[in-house]
Coordinates of C-alpha atoms in Angstrom, one line a residue:
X154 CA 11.0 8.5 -8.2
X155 CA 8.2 10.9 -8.0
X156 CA 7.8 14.5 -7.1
X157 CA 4.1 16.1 -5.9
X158 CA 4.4 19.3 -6.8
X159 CA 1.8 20.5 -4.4
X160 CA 2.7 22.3 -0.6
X161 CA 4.7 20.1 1.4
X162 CA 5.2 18.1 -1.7
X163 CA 8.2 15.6 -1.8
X164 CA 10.9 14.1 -3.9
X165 CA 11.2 10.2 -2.6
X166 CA 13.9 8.0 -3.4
X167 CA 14.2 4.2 -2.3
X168 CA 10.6 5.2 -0.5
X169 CA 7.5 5.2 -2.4
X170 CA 5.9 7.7 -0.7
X171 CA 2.0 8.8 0.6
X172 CA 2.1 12.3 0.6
X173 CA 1.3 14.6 3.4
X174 CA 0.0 17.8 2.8
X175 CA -1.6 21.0 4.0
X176 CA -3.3 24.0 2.2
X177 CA -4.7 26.7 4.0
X178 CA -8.3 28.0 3.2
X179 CA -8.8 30.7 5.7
X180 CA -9.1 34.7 5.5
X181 CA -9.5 37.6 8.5
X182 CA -12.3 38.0 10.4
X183 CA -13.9 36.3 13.2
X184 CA -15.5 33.7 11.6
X185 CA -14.6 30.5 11.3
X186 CA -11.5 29.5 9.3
X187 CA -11.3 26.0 7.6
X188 CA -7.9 23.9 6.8
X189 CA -7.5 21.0 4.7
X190 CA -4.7 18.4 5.7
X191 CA -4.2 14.9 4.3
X192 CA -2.6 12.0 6.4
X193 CA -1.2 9.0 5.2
X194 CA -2.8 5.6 6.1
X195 CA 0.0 3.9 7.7
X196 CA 3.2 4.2 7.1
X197 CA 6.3 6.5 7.9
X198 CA 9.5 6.2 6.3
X199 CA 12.3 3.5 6.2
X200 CA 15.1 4.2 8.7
X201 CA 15.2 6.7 11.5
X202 CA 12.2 9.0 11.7
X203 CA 11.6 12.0 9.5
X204 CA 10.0 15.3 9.9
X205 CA 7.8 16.4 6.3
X206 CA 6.9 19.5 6.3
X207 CA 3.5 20.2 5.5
X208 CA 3.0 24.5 5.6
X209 CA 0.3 26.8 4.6
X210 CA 0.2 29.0 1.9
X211 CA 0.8 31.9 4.1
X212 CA -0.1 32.2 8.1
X213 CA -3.9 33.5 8.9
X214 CA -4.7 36.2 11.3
X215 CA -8.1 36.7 12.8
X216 CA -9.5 39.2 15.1
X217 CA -11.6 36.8 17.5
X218 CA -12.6 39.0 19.7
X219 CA -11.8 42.7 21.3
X220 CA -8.3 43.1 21.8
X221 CA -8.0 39.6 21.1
X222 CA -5.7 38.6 18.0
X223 CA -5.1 35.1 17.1
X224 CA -2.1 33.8 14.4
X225 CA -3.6 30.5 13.1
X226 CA -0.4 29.5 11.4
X227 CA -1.7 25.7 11.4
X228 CA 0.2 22.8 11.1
X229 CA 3.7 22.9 10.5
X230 CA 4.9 19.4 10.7
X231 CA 3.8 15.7 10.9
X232 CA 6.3 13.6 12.3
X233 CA 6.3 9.9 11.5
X234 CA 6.8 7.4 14.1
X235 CA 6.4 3.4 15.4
X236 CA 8.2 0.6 15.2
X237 CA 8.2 -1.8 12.3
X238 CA 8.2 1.3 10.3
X239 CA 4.2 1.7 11.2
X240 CA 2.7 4.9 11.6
X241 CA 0.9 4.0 15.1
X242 CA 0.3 7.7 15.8
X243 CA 1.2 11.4 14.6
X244 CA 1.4 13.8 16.1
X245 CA 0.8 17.9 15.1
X246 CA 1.1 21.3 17.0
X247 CA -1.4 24.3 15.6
X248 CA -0.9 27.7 17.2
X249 CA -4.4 29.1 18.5
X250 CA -3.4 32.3 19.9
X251 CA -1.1 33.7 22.0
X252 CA -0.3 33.3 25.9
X253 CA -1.8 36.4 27.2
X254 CA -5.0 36.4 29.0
X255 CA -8.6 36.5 27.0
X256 CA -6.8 33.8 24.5
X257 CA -7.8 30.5 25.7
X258 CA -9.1 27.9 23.4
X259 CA -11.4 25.0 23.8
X260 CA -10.4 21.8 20.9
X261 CA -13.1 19.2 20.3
X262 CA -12.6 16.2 18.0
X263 CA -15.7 14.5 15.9
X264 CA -14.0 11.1 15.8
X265 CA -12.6 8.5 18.2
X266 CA -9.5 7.8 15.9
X267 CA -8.7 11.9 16.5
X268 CA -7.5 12.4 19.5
X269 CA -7.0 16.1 21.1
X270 CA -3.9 15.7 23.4
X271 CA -4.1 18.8 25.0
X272 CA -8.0 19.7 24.6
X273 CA -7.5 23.5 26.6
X274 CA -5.3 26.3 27.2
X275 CA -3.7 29.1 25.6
X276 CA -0.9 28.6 23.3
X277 CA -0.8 25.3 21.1
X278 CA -3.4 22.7 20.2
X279 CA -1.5 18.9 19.4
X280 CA -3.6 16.2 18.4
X281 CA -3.0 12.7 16.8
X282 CA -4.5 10.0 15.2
X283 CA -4.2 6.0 15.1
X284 CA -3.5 3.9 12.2
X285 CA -6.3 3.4 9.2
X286 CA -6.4 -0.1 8.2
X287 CA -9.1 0.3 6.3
X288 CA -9.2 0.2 2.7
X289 CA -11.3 3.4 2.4
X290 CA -10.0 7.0 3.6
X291 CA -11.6 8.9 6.5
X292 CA -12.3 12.3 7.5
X293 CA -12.9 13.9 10.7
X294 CA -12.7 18.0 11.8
X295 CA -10.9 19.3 14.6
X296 CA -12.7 22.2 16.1
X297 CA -10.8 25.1 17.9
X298 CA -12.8 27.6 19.4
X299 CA -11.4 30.8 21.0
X300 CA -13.4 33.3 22.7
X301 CA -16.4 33.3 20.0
X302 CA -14.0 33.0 17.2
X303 CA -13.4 29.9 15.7
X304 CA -11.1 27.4 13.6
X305 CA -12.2 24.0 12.2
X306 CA -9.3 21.8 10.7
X307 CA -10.5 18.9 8.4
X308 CA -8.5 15.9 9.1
X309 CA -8.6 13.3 6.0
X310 CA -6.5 10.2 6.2
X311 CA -6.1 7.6 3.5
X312 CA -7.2 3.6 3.9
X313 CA -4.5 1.3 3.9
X314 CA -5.9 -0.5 0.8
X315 CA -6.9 -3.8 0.4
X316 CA -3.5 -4.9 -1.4
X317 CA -1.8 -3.5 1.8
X318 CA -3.8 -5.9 4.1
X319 CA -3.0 -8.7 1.4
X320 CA 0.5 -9.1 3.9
X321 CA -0.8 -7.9 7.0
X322 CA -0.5 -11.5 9.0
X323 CA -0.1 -10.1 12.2
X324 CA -1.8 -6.7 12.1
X325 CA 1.6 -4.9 12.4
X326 CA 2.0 -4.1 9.0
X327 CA 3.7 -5.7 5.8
X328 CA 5.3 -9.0 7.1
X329 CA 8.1 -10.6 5.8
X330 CA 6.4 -14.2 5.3
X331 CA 8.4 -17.1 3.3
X332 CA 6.6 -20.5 2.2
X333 CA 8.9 -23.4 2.1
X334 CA 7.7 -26.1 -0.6
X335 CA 9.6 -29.0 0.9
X336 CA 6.7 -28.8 3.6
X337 CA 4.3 -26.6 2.7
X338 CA 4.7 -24.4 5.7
X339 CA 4.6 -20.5 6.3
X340 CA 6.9 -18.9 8.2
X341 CA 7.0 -15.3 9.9
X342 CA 9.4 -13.6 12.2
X343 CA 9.1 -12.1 15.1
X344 CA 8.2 -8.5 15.5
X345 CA 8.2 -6.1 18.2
X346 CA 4.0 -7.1 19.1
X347 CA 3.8 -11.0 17.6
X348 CA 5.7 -14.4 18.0
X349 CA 7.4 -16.0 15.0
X350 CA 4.8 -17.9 13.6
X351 CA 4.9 -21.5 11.3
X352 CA 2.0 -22.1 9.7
X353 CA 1.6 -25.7 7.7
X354 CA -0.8 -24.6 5.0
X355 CA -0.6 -26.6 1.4
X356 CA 1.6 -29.4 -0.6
X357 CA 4.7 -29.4 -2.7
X358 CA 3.2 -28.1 -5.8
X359 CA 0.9 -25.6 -4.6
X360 CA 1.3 -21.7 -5.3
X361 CA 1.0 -19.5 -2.5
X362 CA -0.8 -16.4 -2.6
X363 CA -1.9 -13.8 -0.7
X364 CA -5.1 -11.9 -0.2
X365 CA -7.3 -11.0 2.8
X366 CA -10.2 -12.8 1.8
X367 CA -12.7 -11.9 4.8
X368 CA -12.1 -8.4 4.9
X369 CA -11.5 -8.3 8.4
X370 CA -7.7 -6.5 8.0
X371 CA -5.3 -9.0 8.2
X372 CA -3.8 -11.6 5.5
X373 CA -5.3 -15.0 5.3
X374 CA -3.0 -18.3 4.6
X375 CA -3.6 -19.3 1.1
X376 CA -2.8 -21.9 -1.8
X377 CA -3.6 -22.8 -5.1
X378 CA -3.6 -25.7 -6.0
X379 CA -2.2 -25.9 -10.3
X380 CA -3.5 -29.6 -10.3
X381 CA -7.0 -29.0 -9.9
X382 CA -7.5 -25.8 -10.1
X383 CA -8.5 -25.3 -6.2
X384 CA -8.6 -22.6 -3.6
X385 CA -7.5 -23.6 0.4
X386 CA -8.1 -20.5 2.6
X387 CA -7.6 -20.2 6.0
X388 CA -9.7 -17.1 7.2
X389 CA -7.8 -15.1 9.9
X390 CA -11.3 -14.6 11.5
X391 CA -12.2 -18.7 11.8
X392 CA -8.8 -20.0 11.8
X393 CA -10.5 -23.6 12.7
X394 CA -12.5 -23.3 9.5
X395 CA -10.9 -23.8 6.3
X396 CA -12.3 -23.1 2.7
X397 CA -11.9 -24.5 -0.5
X398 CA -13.0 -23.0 -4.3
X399 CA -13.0 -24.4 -7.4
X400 CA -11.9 -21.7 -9.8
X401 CA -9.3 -22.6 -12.4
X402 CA -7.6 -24.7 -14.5
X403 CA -4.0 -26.7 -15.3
X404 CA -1.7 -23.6 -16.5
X405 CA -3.7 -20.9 -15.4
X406 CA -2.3 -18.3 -13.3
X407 CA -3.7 -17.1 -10.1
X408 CA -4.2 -13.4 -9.8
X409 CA -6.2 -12.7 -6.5
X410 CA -6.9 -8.9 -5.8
X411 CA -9.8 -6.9 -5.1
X412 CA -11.7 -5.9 -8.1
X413 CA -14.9 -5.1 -6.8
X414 CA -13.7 -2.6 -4.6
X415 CA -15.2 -4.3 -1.1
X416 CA -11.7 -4.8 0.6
X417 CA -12.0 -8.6 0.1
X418 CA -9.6 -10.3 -2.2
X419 CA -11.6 -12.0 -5.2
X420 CA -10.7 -15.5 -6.6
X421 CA -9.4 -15.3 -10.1
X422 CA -6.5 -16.3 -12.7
X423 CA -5.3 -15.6 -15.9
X424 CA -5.5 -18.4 -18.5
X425 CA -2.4 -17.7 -21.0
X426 CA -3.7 -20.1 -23.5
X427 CA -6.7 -17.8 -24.4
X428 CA -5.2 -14.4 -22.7
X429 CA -8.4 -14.2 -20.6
X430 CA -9.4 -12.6 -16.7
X431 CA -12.0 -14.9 -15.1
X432 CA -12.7 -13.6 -11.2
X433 CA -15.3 -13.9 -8.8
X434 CA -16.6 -11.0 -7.2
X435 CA -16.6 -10.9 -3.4
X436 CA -19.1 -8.3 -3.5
X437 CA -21.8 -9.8 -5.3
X438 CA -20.0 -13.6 -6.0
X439 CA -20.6 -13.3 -9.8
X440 CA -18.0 -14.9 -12.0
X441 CA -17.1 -12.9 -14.9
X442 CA -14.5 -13.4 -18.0
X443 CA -12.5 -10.5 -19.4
X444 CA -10.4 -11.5 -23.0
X445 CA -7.2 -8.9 -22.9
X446 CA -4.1 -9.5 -23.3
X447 CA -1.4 -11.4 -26.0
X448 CA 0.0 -14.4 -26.0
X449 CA 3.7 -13.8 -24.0
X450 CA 2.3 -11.2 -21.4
X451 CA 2.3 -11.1 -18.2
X452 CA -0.5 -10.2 -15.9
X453 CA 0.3 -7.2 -14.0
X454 CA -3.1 -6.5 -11.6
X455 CA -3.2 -3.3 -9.5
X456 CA -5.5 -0.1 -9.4
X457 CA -3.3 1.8 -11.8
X458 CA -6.9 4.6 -12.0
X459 CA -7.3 5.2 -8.1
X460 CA -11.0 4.5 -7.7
X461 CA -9.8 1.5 -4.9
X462 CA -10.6 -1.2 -7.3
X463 CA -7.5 -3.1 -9.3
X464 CA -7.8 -3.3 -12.5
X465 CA -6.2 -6.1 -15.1
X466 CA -3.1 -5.4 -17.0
X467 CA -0.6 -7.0 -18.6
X468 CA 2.7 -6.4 -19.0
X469 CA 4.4 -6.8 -22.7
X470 CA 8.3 -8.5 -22.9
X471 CA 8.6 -8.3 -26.1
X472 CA 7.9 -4.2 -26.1
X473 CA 8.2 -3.3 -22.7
X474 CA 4.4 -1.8 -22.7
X475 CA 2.1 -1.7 -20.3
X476 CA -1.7 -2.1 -20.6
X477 CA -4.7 -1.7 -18.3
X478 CA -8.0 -1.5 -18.4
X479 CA -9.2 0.8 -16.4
X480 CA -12.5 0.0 -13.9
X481 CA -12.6 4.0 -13.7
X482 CA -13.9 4.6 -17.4
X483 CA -13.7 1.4 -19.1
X484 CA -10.8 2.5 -21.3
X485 CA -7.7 0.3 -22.6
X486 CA -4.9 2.5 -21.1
X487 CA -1.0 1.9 -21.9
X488 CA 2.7 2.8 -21.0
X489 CA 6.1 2.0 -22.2
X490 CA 8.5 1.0 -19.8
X491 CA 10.7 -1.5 -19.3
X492 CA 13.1 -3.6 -21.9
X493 CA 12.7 -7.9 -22.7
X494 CA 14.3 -10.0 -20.0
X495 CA 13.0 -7.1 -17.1
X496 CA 10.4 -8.0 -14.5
X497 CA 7.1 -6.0 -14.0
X498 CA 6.2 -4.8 -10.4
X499 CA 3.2 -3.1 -10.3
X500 CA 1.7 -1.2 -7.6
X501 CA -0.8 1.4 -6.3
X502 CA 0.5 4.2 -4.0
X503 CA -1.3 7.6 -3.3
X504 CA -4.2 6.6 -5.3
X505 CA -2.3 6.3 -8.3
X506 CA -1.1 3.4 -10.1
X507 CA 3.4 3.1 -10.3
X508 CA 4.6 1.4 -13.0
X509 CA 7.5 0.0 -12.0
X510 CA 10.4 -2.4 -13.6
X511 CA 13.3 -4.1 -12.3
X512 CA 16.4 -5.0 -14.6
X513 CA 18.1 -8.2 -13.4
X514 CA 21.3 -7.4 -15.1
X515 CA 21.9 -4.2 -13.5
X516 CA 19.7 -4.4 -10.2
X517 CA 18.2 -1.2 -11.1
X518 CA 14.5 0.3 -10.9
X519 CA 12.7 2.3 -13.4
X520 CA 9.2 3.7 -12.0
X521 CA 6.6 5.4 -13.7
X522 CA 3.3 7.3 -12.7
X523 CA 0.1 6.4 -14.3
X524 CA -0.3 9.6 -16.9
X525 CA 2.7 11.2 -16.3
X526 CA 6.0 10.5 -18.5
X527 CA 8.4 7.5 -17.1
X528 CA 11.3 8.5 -14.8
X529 CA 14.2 7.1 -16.4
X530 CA 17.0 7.7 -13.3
X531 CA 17.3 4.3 -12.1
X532 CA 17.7 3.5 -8.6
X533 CA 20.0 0.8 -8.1
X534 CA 19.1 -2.1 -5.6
X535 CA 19.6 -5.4 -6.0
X536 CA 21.5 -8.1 -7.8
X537 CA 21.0 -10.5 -10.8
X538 CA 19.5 -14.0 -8.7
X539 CA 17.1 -11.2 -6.4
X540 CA 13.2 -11.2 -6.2
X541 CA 12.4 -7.1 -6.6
X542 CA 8.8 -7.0 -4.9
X543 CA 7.7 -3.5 -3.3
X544 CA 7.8 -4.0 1.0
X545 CA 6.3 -1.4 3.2
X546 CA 6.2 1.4 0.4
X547 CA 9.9 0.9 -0.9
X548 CA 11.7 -0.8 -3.8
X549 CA 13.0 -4.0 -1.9
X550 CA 14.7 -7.6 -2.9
X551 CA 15.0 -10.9 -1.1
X552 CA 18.1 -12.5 -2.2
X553 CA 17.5 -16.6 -2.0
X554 CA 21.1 -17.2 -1.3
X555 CA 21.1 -15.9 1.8
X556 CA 18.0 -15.3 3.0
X557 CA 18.5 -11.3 3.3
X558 CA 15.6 -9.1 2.9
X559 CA 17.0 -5.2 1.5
X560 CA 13.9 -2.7 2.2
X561 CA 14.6 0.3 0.5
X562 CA 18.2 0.6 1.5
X563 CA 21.7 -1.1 0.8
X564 CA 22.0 -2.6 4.5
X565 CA 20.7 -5.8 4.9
X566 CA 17.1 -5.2 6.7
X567 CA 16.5 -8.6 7.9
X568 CA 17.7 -12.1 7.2
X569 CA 14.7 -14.6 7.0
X570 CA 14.2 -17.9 4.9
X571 CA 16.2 -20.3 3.1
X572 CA 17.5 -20.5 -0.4
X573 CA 14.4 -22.8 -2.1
X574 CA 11.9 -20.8 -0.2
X575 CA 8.9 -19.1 -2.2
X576 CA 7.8 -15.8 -1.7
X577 CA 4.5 -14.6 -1.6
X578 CA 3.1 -12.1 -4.2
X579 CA 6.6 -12.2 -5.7
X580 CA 5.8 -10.8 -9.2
X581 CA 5.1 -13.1 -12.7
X582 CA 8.0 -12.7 -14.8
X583 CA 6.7 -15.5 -17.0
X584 CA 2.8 -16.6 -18.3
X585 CA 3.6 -20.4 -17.5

């Protein structure tokens, strides 16, 4: 999949990972030493919980005071936990001197989401912090201060991203939603914090797509409707208020993301006949038009540059390349991967964009990371009939037949919806 060759740095597998790491900063002396570590917005990995380590370059020693020496060795490990795979809290131990007397430290936090869990004493500092569902990342410092001496550890932790709130129905992260066309309804399951929920939102014929149009965090039941070209949101703020845009035509395809960078989903679609991008901005509710692309691709959206605003791409059958255009610099980028009769998924983790393919003959994955060559181990999940999609940061499949939903593992991870059902955001494979 991808390795971050970097401290702490990781090789993931059926996991698309956020990386968490640590680099230390500080050097001898009594003044104040500075660390640098990175969080991830949300999520820990599939399955049981897992320990990444996260080390320093080497450990620090400082003479704080007279007689008074204090290894800094910093965080060692951030240990994921929650339910429903969400990261509601982490946790992390930092050594701020040693259990003797004249040692005792004082930790202050500059943010409400940091929390210091055991603010005074003598041996260990462990603080932790709550979920970011934000789109943008935060920073906050954690200040340790030992007899005049003194520590300050920089916490930065990454936004969820607006695509990640695009499935976030019930605020408890990626939800496995199903729209049944016979009646137009959504359905959720249950989770460990929310009800199953049903939802009658749209008509047979409508497309569902998802977005969180507000900006408020959570996904907002939406349709488009091919026949006229029409909008129908329901925000998750004013439930009891509906509303309807105009923006489209017949054979377009809808494309919602968030271009503008706000963390609002924008209105738009791709219109194959002329291989052109028209969107509405959230931000400032301009329409625009954007030619690119050939007649056959497929539009792939997602913020392949990192800057937090998705760019348009298209994906190529016919070659198996990839093209963007990047909202960073303004330049048409590309990359091959992928082979005719394979479907695109496309996707934004770490601040880079993942190229990813899934091969319906074989079930397997191909992945590649925006500017860096494509890894061409597959990873085999899935079978010919399956929708690939990615599902709380892992390769997954819903299989129609019966309903299963496989997250990043072999096992069945949850059965839910029939075969007919629609999936939300379930990739293009075709421009009609």
């Amino acid at each position: 999949m991808r390795t971050k060759n970097t401290n702490g740095g990781l090789r993931c597998g059926f996991r698309l990972c956020r990386m968490a790491l640590l680099a230390g900063m500080g050097a001898s002396g009594v003044h104040a030493q500075t660390l640098e570590s990175e969080l991830p917005a949300i999520y820990g990995p599939i399955g049981t919980p897992e320990s990444v380590a996260a080390t320093l370059s080497g450990g620090e020693t400082a003479q704080i005071a007279a007689d008074c020496y204090s290894t800094f060795a910093g965080p060692t490990q951030f240990t994921w936990a929650g339910t429903d795979n969400l990261l509601t809290s982490t946790s992390t131990s930092v050594t701020a001197g040693p259990s003797v007397s004249g040692c005792a430290f004082a930790a202050t936090s500059d943010a409400g989401w940091l929390h210091v869990t055991s603010p005074a004493g003598s041996a260990t500092v462990t603080y932790s912090v709550e979920t970011n569902y934000q789109p943008s990342p935060r920073r906050a410092h954690l200040s340790i201060n030992v007899d005049g001496g003194g520590y300050m550890l920089t916490i930065t932790q990454y936004g969820a991203g607006a695509a990640w709130h695009s499935r976030n129905f019930t605020g408890a992260g990626d939800d496995l939603v199903v729209w049944r066309p016979s009646n137009g309804t959504w359905y959720l399951p249950e989770t460990s914090t929310t009800w199953a929920i049903q939802k009658q939102w749209g008509l047979p014929g409508d497309a569902p797509v998802l977005g969180d149009y507000d900006g408020d965090g959570r996904a907002d039941f939406t349709v488009w409707r091919p026949s006229n070209g029409s909008w129908y949101v329901v925000p998750s703020t004013l439930s009891d208020s509906p509303v309807m845009r105009q923006w489209g035509l017949p054979g377009d395809i809808p494309v919602p993301a968030d271009y503008d960078g706000d963390g609002k989903t924008d209105f738009a679609v791709f219109r194959p006949s002329n291989q052109t991008w028209y969107v509405i901005g959230s931000l400032t509710g301009t329409a625009a038009s954007q030619p690119f692309g050939l007649s056959g691709d497929i539009p792939v959206p997602a913020d392949y540059d990192g800057d937090g605003k998705v760019d348009i791409g298209v994906w190529r059958p016919a070659t198996g390349m990839w093209y963007f255009l990047g909202s960073r610099d303004g330049a048409v980028h590309s990359q091959q991967l992928g082979l005719p009769g394979d479907i695109p998924v496309p996707s934004t983790y770490y601040d880079v964009g993942v190229f990813c393919i899934w091969r319906p003959s074989t079930g397997n994955w191909y992945t590649a990371v925006a500017g860096t060559p494509p890894d061409y181990e597959p990873i085999q999940l899935g079978l010919s009939g399956d929708i690939p999609m990615i599902l709380r940061e892992s390769l997954s499949v819903w299989r129609p037949s019966t309903g299963a939903w496989y997250l990043g593992r072999h096992s069945p991870s949850a059965s839910w919806g029939l075969n007919g059902d629609v999936i939300p955001g379930a990739p293009h494979t075709a421009t009609h």
